PDB file of C-alpha atoms in Angstrom:
ATOM      1  CA  UNK H 175      13.599   8.718   8.692  1.00 44.00           C
ATOM      2  CA  UNK H 176       9.906   8.630   7.822  1.00 50.00           C
ATOM      3  CA  UNK H 177      11.044   8.837   4.207  1.00 50.00           C
ATOM      4  CA  UNK H 178      13.257   5.714   5.051  1.00 41.00           C
ATOM      5  CA  UNK H 179      10.687   3.762   6.653  1.00 43.00           C
ATOM      6  CA  UNK H 180       8.393   4.616   4.170  1.00 47.00           C
ATOM      7  CA  UNK H 181      10.305   2.989   1.309  1.00 43.00           C
ATOM      8  CA  UNK H 182      10.687  -0.233   4.156  1.00 40.00           C
ATOM      9  CA  UNK H 183       6.689  -0.553   4.224  1.00 44.00           C
ATOM     10  CA  UNK H 184       6.560  -0.070   0.608  1.00 45.00           C
ATOM     11  CA  UNK H 185       8.621  -2.510  -0.826  1.00 40.00           C
ATOM     12  CA  UNK H 186       8.754  -4.948   2.150  1.00 42.00           C
ATOM     13  CA  UNK H 187       5.373  -4.838   2.866  1.00 43.00           C
ATOM     14  CA  UNK H 188       3.607  -5.474  -0.239  1.00 42.00           C
ATOM     15  CA  UNK H 189       3.388  -6.922  -2.790  1.00 43.00           C
ATOM     16  CA  UNK H 190       4.855 -10.840  -3.659  1.00 44.00           C
ATOM     17  CA  UNK H 191       2.543 -13.534  -4.563  1.00 43.00           C
ATOM     18  CA  UNK H 192       1.683 -16.840  -5.249  1.00 38.00           C
ATOM     19  CA  UNK H 193      -0.244 -17.567  -8.514  1.00 40.00           C
ATOM     20  CA  UNK H 194      -2.401 -19.485  -7.314  1.00 41.00           C
ATOM     21  CA  UNK H 195      -2.909 -18.364  -3.603  1.00 40.00           C
ATOM     22  CA  UNK H 196      -5.873 -16.434  -4.613  1.00 38.00           C
ATOM     23  CA  UNK H 197      -7.184 -17.477  -7.889  1.00 40.00           C
ATOM     24  CA  UNK H 198      -9.593 -19.423  -6.936  1.00 41.00           C
ATOM     25  CA  UNK H 199     -10.769 -17.554  -3.680  1.00 37.00           C
ATOM     26  CA  UNK H 200     -14.452 -16.395  -4.707  1.00 34.00           C
ATOM     27  CA  UNK H 201     -14.734 -13.219  -2.687  1.00 31.00           C
ATOM     28  CA  UNK H 202     -16.943 -13.803   0.399  1.00 41.00           C
ATOM     29  CA  UNK H 203     -17.049 -10.598   2.480  1.00 56.00           C
ATOM     30  CA  UNK H 204     -17.883  -6.785   0.790  1.00 62.00           C
ATOM     31  CA  UNK H 205     -15.814  -4.092   2.312  1.00 70.00           C
ATOM     32  CA  UNK H 206     -15.848  -0.518   1.353  1.00 73.00           C
ATOM     33  CA  UNK H 207     -12.784   1.970   2.137  1.00 73.00           C
ATOM     34  CA  UNK H 208     -13.079   5.266   1.830  1.00 68.00           C
ATOM     35  CA  UNK H 209     -11.966   9.073   2.306  1.00 57.00           C
ATOM     36  CA  UNK H 210     -13.404  10.357   5.443  1.00 56.00           C
ATOM     37  CA  UNK H 211     -14.567  14.220   4.341  1.00 57.00           C
ATOM     38  CA  UNK H 212     -14.463  15.316   8.188  1.00 56.00           C
ATOM     39  CA  UNK H 213     -10.460  15.255   8.291  1.00 60.00           C
ATOM     40  CA  UNK H 214      -7.515  14.115   5.838  1.00 70.00           C
ATOM     41  CA  UNK H 215      -5.853  11.722   7.892  1.00 86.00           C
ATOM     42  CA  UNK H 216      -9.943   9.611   8.465  1.00 88.00           C
ATOM     43  CA  UNK H 217     -10.896   6.695   6.467  1.00 91.00           C
ATOM     44  CA  UNK H 218     -14.497   5.684   6.260  1.00 90.00           C
ATOM     45  CA  UNK H 219     -14.673   1.540   6.580  1.00 92.00           C
ATOM     46  CA  UNK H 220     -18.102   0.239   5.569  1.00 91.00           C
ATOM     47  CA  UNK H 221     -18.883  -3.504   6.033  1.00 90.00           C
ATOM     48  CA  UNK H 222     -20.862  -6.717   6.133  1.00 89.00           C
ATOM     49  CA  UNK H 223     -20.999 -10.024   7.304  1.00 88.00           C
ATOM     50  CA  UNK H 224     -22.492 -13.468   6.247  1.00 84.00           C
ATOM     51  CA  UNK H 225     -24.429 -13.928   9.773  1.00 87.00           C
ATOM     52  CA  UNK H 226     -25.050 -11.460  12.037  1.00 93.00           C
ATOM     53  CA  UNK H 227     -23.424 -11.095  15.787  1.00 94.00           C
ATOM     54  CA  UNK H 228     -23.522  -8.544  18.696  1.00 96.00           C
ATOM     55  CA  UNK H 229     -19.535  -8.321  19.300  1.00 96.00           C
ATOM     56  CA  UNK H 230     -17.633  -6.196  17.304  1.00 97.00           C
ATOM     57  CA  UNK H 231     -13.747  -6.626  17.909  1.00 96.00           C
ATOM     58  CA  UNK H 232     -11.082  -4.793  16.487  1.00 96.00           C
ATOM     59  CA  UNK H 233      -7.324  -5.122  16.807  1.00 94.00           C
ATOM     60  CA  UNK H 234      -5.974  -3.380  20.502  1.00 95.00           C
ATOM     61  CA  UNK H 235      -2.294  -4.393  19.123  1.00 93.00           C
ATOM     62  CA  UNK H 236      -0.476  -5.213  16.456  1.00 87.00           C
ATOM     63  CA  UNK H 237       3.525  -5.959  16.311  1.00 84.00           C
ATOM     64  CA  UNK H 238       4.106  -3.741  19.339  1.00 88.00           C
ATOM     65  CA  UNK H 239       2.031  -0.739  18.672  1.00 93.00           C
ATOM     66  CA  UNK H 240      -0.720  -0.676  20.935  1.00 93.00           C
ATOM     67  CA  UNK H 241      -3.752   1.506  21.153  1.00 95.00           C
ATOM     68  CA  UNK H 242      -5.347   0.614  18.680  1.00 96.00           C
ATOM     69  CA  UNK H 243      -8.505   1.168  19.223  1.00 96.00           C
ATOM     70  CA  UNK H 244      -8.422   4.590  20.510  1.00 96.00           C
ATOM     71  CA  UNK H 245      -8.362   5.308  16.530  1.00 96.00           C
ATOM     72  CA  UNK H 246     -11.678   4.808  16.098  1.00 96.00           C
ATOM     73  CA  UNK H 247     -13.911   7.961  15.810  1.00 94.00           C
ATOM     74  CA  UNK H 248     -17.356   6.653  15.269  1.00 95.00           C
ATOM     75  CA  UNK H 249     -18.502   3.296  15.310  1.00 97.00           C
ATOM     76  CA  UNK H 250     -21.861   1.989  14.047  1.00 97.00           C
ATOM     77  CA  UNK H 251     -23.637  -1.497  13.905  1.00 97.00           C
ATOM     78  CA  UNK H 252     -26.685  -2.369  10.988  1.00 96.00           C
ATOM     79  CA  UNK H 253     -28.923  -5.000  11.141  1.00 96.00           C
ATOM     80  CA  UNK H 254     -30.829  -7.762   8.294  1.00 93.00           C
ATOM     81  CA  UNK H 255     -33.027  -4.344   7.274  1.00 95.00           C
ATOM     82  CA  UNK H 256     -30.820  -1.735   7.302  1.00 95.00           C
ATOM     83  CA  UNK H 257     -31.320  -0.314  10.568  1.00 97.00           C
ATOM     84  CA  UNK H 258     -28.702   0.866  13.176  1.00 97.00           C
ATOM     85  CA  UNK H 259     -28.793  -0.519  15.754  1.00 97.00           C
ATOM     86  CA  UNK H 260     -27.294   0.594  19.503  1.00 97.00           C
ATOM     87  CA  UNK H 261     -23.965  -0.306  20.133  1.00 97.00           C
ATOM     88  CA  UNK H 262     -22.067   0.204  23.355  1.00 97.00           C
ATOM     89  CA  UNK H 263     -18.514   0.080  24.008  1.00 97.00           C
ATOM     90  CA  UNK H 264     -16.647  -1.773  26.331  1.00 97.00           C
ATOM     91  CA  UNK H 265     -13.204  -0.457  25.665  1.00 96.00           C
ATOM     92  CA  UNK H 266     -11.525   1.263  22.842  1.00 97.00           C
ATOM     93  CA  UNK H 267     -12.235  -1.238  19.966  1.00 97.00           C
ATOM     94  CA  UNK H 268     -14.852  -3.263  21.600  1.00 97.00           C
ATOM     95  CA  UNK H 269     -17.815  -2.938  20.941  1.00 98.00           C
ATOM     96  CA  UNK H 270     -21.575  -4.539  21.780  1.00 98.00           C
ATOM     97  CA  UNK H 271     -24.376  -4.268  19.377  1.00 97.00           C
ATOM     98  CA  UNK H 272     -27.974  -4.717  21.367  1.00 97.00           C
ATOM     99  CA  UNK H 273     -29.505  -6.993  18.633  1.00 97.00           C
ATOM    100  CA  UNK H 274     -27.421  -8.506  16.606  1.00 96.00           C
ATOM    101  CA  UNK H 275     -25.790  -6.391  13.308  1.00 96.00           C
ATOM    102  CA  UNK H 276     -24.834  -8.030  10.044  1.00 93.00           C
ATOM    103  CA  UNK H 277     -23.134  -4.767   8.961  1.00 93.00           C
ATOM    104  CA  UNK H 278     -21.194  -2.140  10.666  1.00 94.00           C
ATOM    105  CA  UNK H 279     -19.668   1.891   9.679  1.00 94.00           C
ATOM    106  CA  UNK H 280     -16.228   3.287  11.580  1.00 94.00           C
ATOM    107  CA  UNK H 281     -14.479   5.794  10.777  1.00 93.00           C
ATOM    108  CA  UNK H 282     -11.078   5.505  11.894  1.00 94.00           C
ATOM    109  CA  UNK H 283      -7.935   8.357  12.418  1.00 93.00           C
ATOM    110  CA  UNK H 284      -5.482   7.036  10.641  1.00 93.00           C
ATOM    111  CA  UNK H 285      -2.609   9.671  11.358  1.00 92.00           C
ATOM    112  CA  UNK H 286       0.505   8.488  10.956  1.00 92.00           C
ATOM    113  CA  UNK H 287       2.547   6.742  14.018  1.00 92.00           C
ATOM    114  CA  UNK H 288       4.674   8.820  16.208  1.00 87.00           C
ATOM    115  CA  UNK H 289       7.577   6.450  15.803  1.00 89.00           C
ATOM    116  CA  UNK H 290       8.807   6.175  11.948  1.00 87.00           C
ATOM    117  CA  UNK H 291       9.549   2.468  12.485  1.00 90.00           C
ATOM    118  CA  UNK H 292       5.789   1.546  13.622  1.00 93.00           C
ATOM    119  CA  UNK H 293       5.272   2.930   9.438  1.00 92.00           C
ATOM    120  CA  UNK H 294       5.870  -0.309   8.532  1.00 90.00           C
ATOM    121  CA  UNK H 295       3.638  -2.303  11.018  1.00 93.00           C
ATOM    122  CA  UNK H 296      -0.145  -0.805  10.754  1.00 95.00           C
ATOM    123  CA  UNK H 297      -2.187   1.619   8.536  1.00 95.00           C
ATOM    124  CA  UNK H 298      -1.730   5.063   8.365  1.00 95.00           C
ATOM    125  CA  UNK H 299      -2.624   8.071   5.769  1.00 93.00           C
ATOM    126  CA  UNK H 300      -0.198  10.891   5.261  1.00 88.00           C
ATOM    127  CA  UNK H 301      -0.579  13.754   2.634  1.00 85.00           C
ATOM    128  CA  UNK H 302       0.095  11.849  -0.640  1.00 87.00           C
ATOM    129  CA  UNK H 303       0.019   8.354   0.215  1.00 89.00           C
ATOM    130  CA  UNK H 304      -1.131   5.705   2.571  1.00 92.00           C
ATOM    131  CA  UNK H 305      -0.692   2.312   3.634  1.00 94.00           C
ATOM    132  CA  UNK H 306      -3.947   0.124   4.310  1.00 94.00           C
ATOM    133  CA  UNK H 307      -3.858  -3.169   6.254  1.00 93.00           C
ATOM    134  CA  UNK H 308      -7.035  -4.818   7.155  1.00 93.00           C
ATOM    135  CA  UNK H 309      -5.521  -6.457   9.862  1.00 92.00           C
ATOM    136  CA  UNK H 310      -5.914  -3.500  11.637  1.00 94.00           C
ATOM    137  CA  UNK H 311      -9.024  -1.674  10.010  1.00 94.00           C
ATOM    138  CA  UNK H 312     -11.687  -4.070  10.185  1.00 93.00           C
ATOM    139  CA  UNK H 313     -13.320  -6.262  12.794  1.00 93.00           C
ATOM    140  CA  UNK H 314     -12.023  -9.994  13.722  1.00 92.00           C
ATOM    141  CA  UNK H 315     -14.947 -11.163  13.126  1.00 88.00           C
ATOM    142  CA  UNK H 316     -13.636 -11.001   9.084  1.00 83.00           C
ATOM    143  CA  UNK H 317     -10.952 -13.658   9.971  1.00 77.00           C
ATOM    144  CA  UNK H 318     -12.313 -15.254  13.155  1.00 72.00           C
ATOM    145  CA  UNK H 319     -15.514 -17.181  11.614  1.00 60.00           C
ATOM    146  CA  UNK H 320     -15.445 -19.893   9.591  1.00 55.00           C
ATOM    147  CA  UNK H 321     -14.592 -17.639   6.098  1.00 59.00           C
ATOM    148  CA  UNK H 322     -11.955 -14.812   5.875  1.00 77.00           C
ATOM    149  CA  UNK H 323     -12.101 -13.468   2.463  1.00 83.00           C
ATOM    150  CA  UNK H 324     -14.060 -10.546   0.858  1.00 88.00           C
ATOM    151  CA  UNK H 325     -14.190  -8.755  -2.234  1.00 90.00           C
ATOM    152  CA  UNK H 326     -12.465  -4.804  -1.656  1.00 93.00           C
ATOM    153  CA  UNK H 327     -13.712  -1.454  -2.999  1.00 91.00           C
ATOM    154  CA  UNK H 328     -11.381   1.794  -2.748  1.00 92.00           C
ATOM    155  CA  UNK H 329     -12.489   4.831  -3.059  1.00 89.00           C
ATOM    156  CA  UNK H 330      -9.386   6.987  -2.820  1.00 88.00           C
ATOM    157  CA  UNK H 331      -9.127  11.080  -3.939  1.00 85.00           C
ATOM    158  CA  UNK H 332      -8.904  11.526  -7.915  1.00 85.00           C
ATOM    159  CA  UNK H 333      -5.537  11.541  -8.442  1.00 87.00           C
ATOM    160  CA  UNK H 334      -3.748   8.438  -6.281  1.00 91.00           C
ATOM    161  CA  UNK H 335      -3.768   5.201  -7.790  1.00 91.00           C
ATOM    162  CA  UNK H 336      -3.494   1.394  -5.688  1.00 93.00           C
ATOM    163  CA  UNK H 337      -1.300  -1.524  -5.746  1.00 92.00           C
ATOM    164  CA  UNK H 338      -1.706  -4.469  -3.916  1.00 91.00           C
ATOM    165  CA  UNK H 339      -0.918  -8.589  -3.959  1.00 87.00           C
ATOM    166  CA  UNK H 340      -4.654  -8.657  -3.923  1.00 91.00           C
ATOM    167  CA  UNK H 341      -6.371  -9.837  -7.466  1.00 90.00           C
ATOM    168  CA  UNK H 342      -8.011  -7.331  -9.274  1.00 91.00           C
ATOM    169  CA  UNK H 343     -11.282  -7.850 -10.940  1.00 90.00           C
ATOM    170  CA  UNK H 344     -12.235  -6.107 -14.481  1.00 92.00           C
ATOM    171  CA  UNK H 345     -14.457  -3.801 -12.431  1.00 91.00           C
ATOM    172  CA  UNK H 346     -11.885  -2.469  -9.912  1.00 90.00           C
ATOM    173  CA  UNK H 347     -12.707  -4.565  -6.622  1.00 91.00           C
ATOM    174  CA  UNK H 348     -10.031  -6.408  -5.287  1.00 92.00           C
ATOM    175  CA  UNK H 349     -10.263 -10.424  -4.235  1.00 91.00           C
ATOM    176  CA  UNK H 350      -8.833 -10.668  -0.774  1.00 91.00           C
ATOM    177  CA  UNK H 351      -8.636 -14.826   0.095  1.00 88.00           C
ATOM    178  CA  UNK H 352      -7.162 -13.744   3.882  1.00 89.00           C
ATOM    179  CA  UNK H 353      -8.431 -10.083   5.486  1.00 90.00           C
ATOM    180  CA  UNK H 354      -5.915 -10.131   7.479  1.00 89.00           C
ATOM    181  CA  UNK H 355      -2.936 -10.081   5.655  1.00 89.00           C
ATOM    182  CA  UNK H 356      -3.964  -8.233   3.160  1.00 92.00           C
ATOM    183  CA  UNK H 357      -2.492  -4.629   2.730  1.00 91.00           C
ATOM    184  CA  UNK H 358      -2.461  -2.023  -0.270  1.00 94.00           C
ATOM    185  CA  UNK H 359      -0.096   0.796  -1.143  1.00 93.00           C
ATOM    186  CA  UNK H 360      -1.746   3.989  -2.575  1.00 92.00           C
ATOM    187  CA  UNK H 361      -0.646   7.814  -3.176  1.00 91.00           C
ATOM    188  CA  UNK H 362      -0.121   9.621  -5.298  1.00 89.00           C
ATOM    189  CA  UNK H 363       2.430   9.116  -8.539  1.00 87.00           C
ATOM    190  CA  UNK H 364       2.657   5.754  -7.261  1.00 89.00           C
ATOM    191  CA  UNK H 365       5.025   3.733  -9.746  1.00 86.00           C
ATOM    192  CA  UNK H 366       4.604   0.483 -10.284  1.00 84.00           C
ATOM    193  CA  UNK H 367       6.755  -2.462 -12.119  1.00 80.00           C
ATOM    194  CA  UNK H 368       6.199  -6.363 -11.910  1.00 79.00           C
ATOM    195  CA  UNK H 369       8.289  -9.078 -13.041  1.00 77.00           C
ATOM    196  CA  UNK H 370       7.975 -12.739 -12.803  1.00 78.00           C
ATOM    197  CA  UNK H 371      10.692 -14.943 -10.203  1.00 73.00           C
ATOM    198  CA  UNK H 372      10.914 -18.307  -8.837  1.00 71.00           C
ATOM    199  CA  UNK H 373       7.431 -18.875  -9.476  1.00 75.00           C
ATOM    200  CA  UNK H 374       5.706 -15.528  -8.395  1.00 76.00           C
ATOM    201  CA  UNK H 375       4.545 -12.561  -9.635  1.00 77.00           C
ATOM    202  CA  UNK H 376       6.387  -9.644  -7.523  1.00 78.00           C
ATOM    203  CA  UNK H 377       5.324  -6.404  -7.967  1.00 79.00           C
ATOM    204  CA  UNK H 378       7.127  -3.177  -6.574  1.00 84.00           C
ATOM    205  CA  UNK H 379       5.232   0.304  -5.676  1.00 85.00           C
ATOM    206  CA  UNK H 380       7.168   2.799  -5.470  1.00 85.00           C
ATOM    207  CA  UNK H 381       6.782   6.609  -4.942  1.00 82.00           C
ATOM    208  CA  UNK H 382       9.229   9.591  -4.497  1.00 80.00           C
ATOM    209  CA  UNK H 383      12.780   9.843  -6.043  1.00 81.00           C
ATOM    210  CA  UNK H 384      15.689   7.196  -4.919  1.00 83.00           C
ATOM    211  CA  UNK H 385      19.130   6.780  -5.925  1.00 87.00           C
ATOM    212  CA  UNK H 386      18.578   3.666  -7.805  1.00 85.00           C
ATOM    213  CA  UNK H 387      15.844   3.188 -10.512  1.00 84.00           C
ATOM    214  CA  UNK H 388      13.160   0.739 -10.161  1.00 82.00           C
ATOM    215  CA  UNK H 389      14.246  -1.646 -12.416  1.00 84.00           C
ATOM    216  CA  UNK H 390      17.170  -2.137 -10.122  1.00 87.00           C
ATOM    217  CA  UNK H 391      15.623  -2.801  -7.065  1.00 86.00           C
ATOM    218  CA  UNK H 392      12.925  -4.971  -8.572  1.00 84.00           C
ATOM    219  CA  UNK H 393      15.963  -6.802  -9.999  1.00 85.00           C
ATOM    220  CA  UNK H 394      17.584  -6.655  -6.706  1.00 88.00           C
ATOM    221  CA  UNK H 395      14.026  -8.337  -5.132  1.00 84.00           C
ATOM    222  CA  UNK H 396      13.434 -10.915  -7.345  1.00 83.00           C
ATOM    223  CA  UNK H 397      17.421 -11.650  -7.317  1.00 87.00           C
ATOM    224  CA  UNK H 398      17.180 -12.236  -3.165  1.00 88.00           C
ATOM    225  CA  UNK H 399      13.647 -14.355  -4.037  1.00 84.00           C
ATOM    226  CA  UNK H 400      15.256 -16.490  -5.944  1.00 83.00           C
ATOM    227  CA  UNK H 401      18.061 -17.442  -3.864  1.00 86.00           C
ATOM    228  CA  UNK H 402      15.856 -18.235  -1.081  1.00 82.00           C
ATOM    229  CA  UNK H 403      13.477 -20.498  -3.238  1.00 78.00           C
ATOM    230  CA  UNK H 404      16.664 -22.382  -4.034  1.00 83.00           C
ATOM    231  CA  UNK H 405      17.102 -22.739  -0.367  1.00 85.00           C
ATOM    232  CA  UNK H 406      14.293 -24.185   0.576  1.00 77.00           C
ATOM    233  CA  UNK H 407      14.154 -26.309  -2.415  1.00 77.00           C
ATOM    234  CA  UNK H 408      18.434 -27.516  -1.210  1.00 77.00           C
ATOM    235  CA  UNK H 409      16.710 -27.929   2.106  1.00 70.00           C
ATOM    236  CA  UNK H 410      13.797 -30.022   0.986  1.00 67.00           C
ATOM    237  CA  UNK H 411      15.742 -32.374  -1.123  1.00 62.00           C
ATOM    238  CA  UNK H 412      18.778 -32.628   2.085  1.00 60.00           C
ATOM    239  CA  UNK H 413      15.662 -34.239   4.084  1.00 58.00           C
TER     240      UNK H 413
END
């Protein structure tokens, strides 16, 4: 079942986007995700906001997966002068700083969920692959304030690659127009293929060995999206 859940999250979650969805949205925030040295299933996330805040809230539930705040191993708030601000934990995932802070650093335990199907809905990190969804990894201030955009830099194991629908700049950073919905698939032996269909750029990322080829899977996805596009167009004409 875990392999099936991974295939579902790799194919269904990740990688189709309209051309203009990100082309004209400059990054306004920066988030850096790095592998934590303390444990294999942990990541360290560092980011800064445009305005200082005192309350830092992480997602507690998503798609029926609860207690996400308990995954946070440590949290630090940092002011505009680079000094650490004392932050008190109200409940798992919610912190209040003693004075306004503009940056944060969090270490998060991304041990894969106990239920395989949950692996398609929340972030997790395994031995050879990872699914990183920014919506459950960064504080809500990244999408509840006036701006939802960010520039994202991923630091991964040397033999890992990453795939995402987000636009990648020449310097390797990703431009993310909507932090809450952005996701990244990363891992060893990640294979990615792209195609254009129904006015969209489609990318498929897959790992491991399957009974179908990458081209066959991509063609099926393109056919489904093409039919969906036709139905939407017909529905519009009917109005």
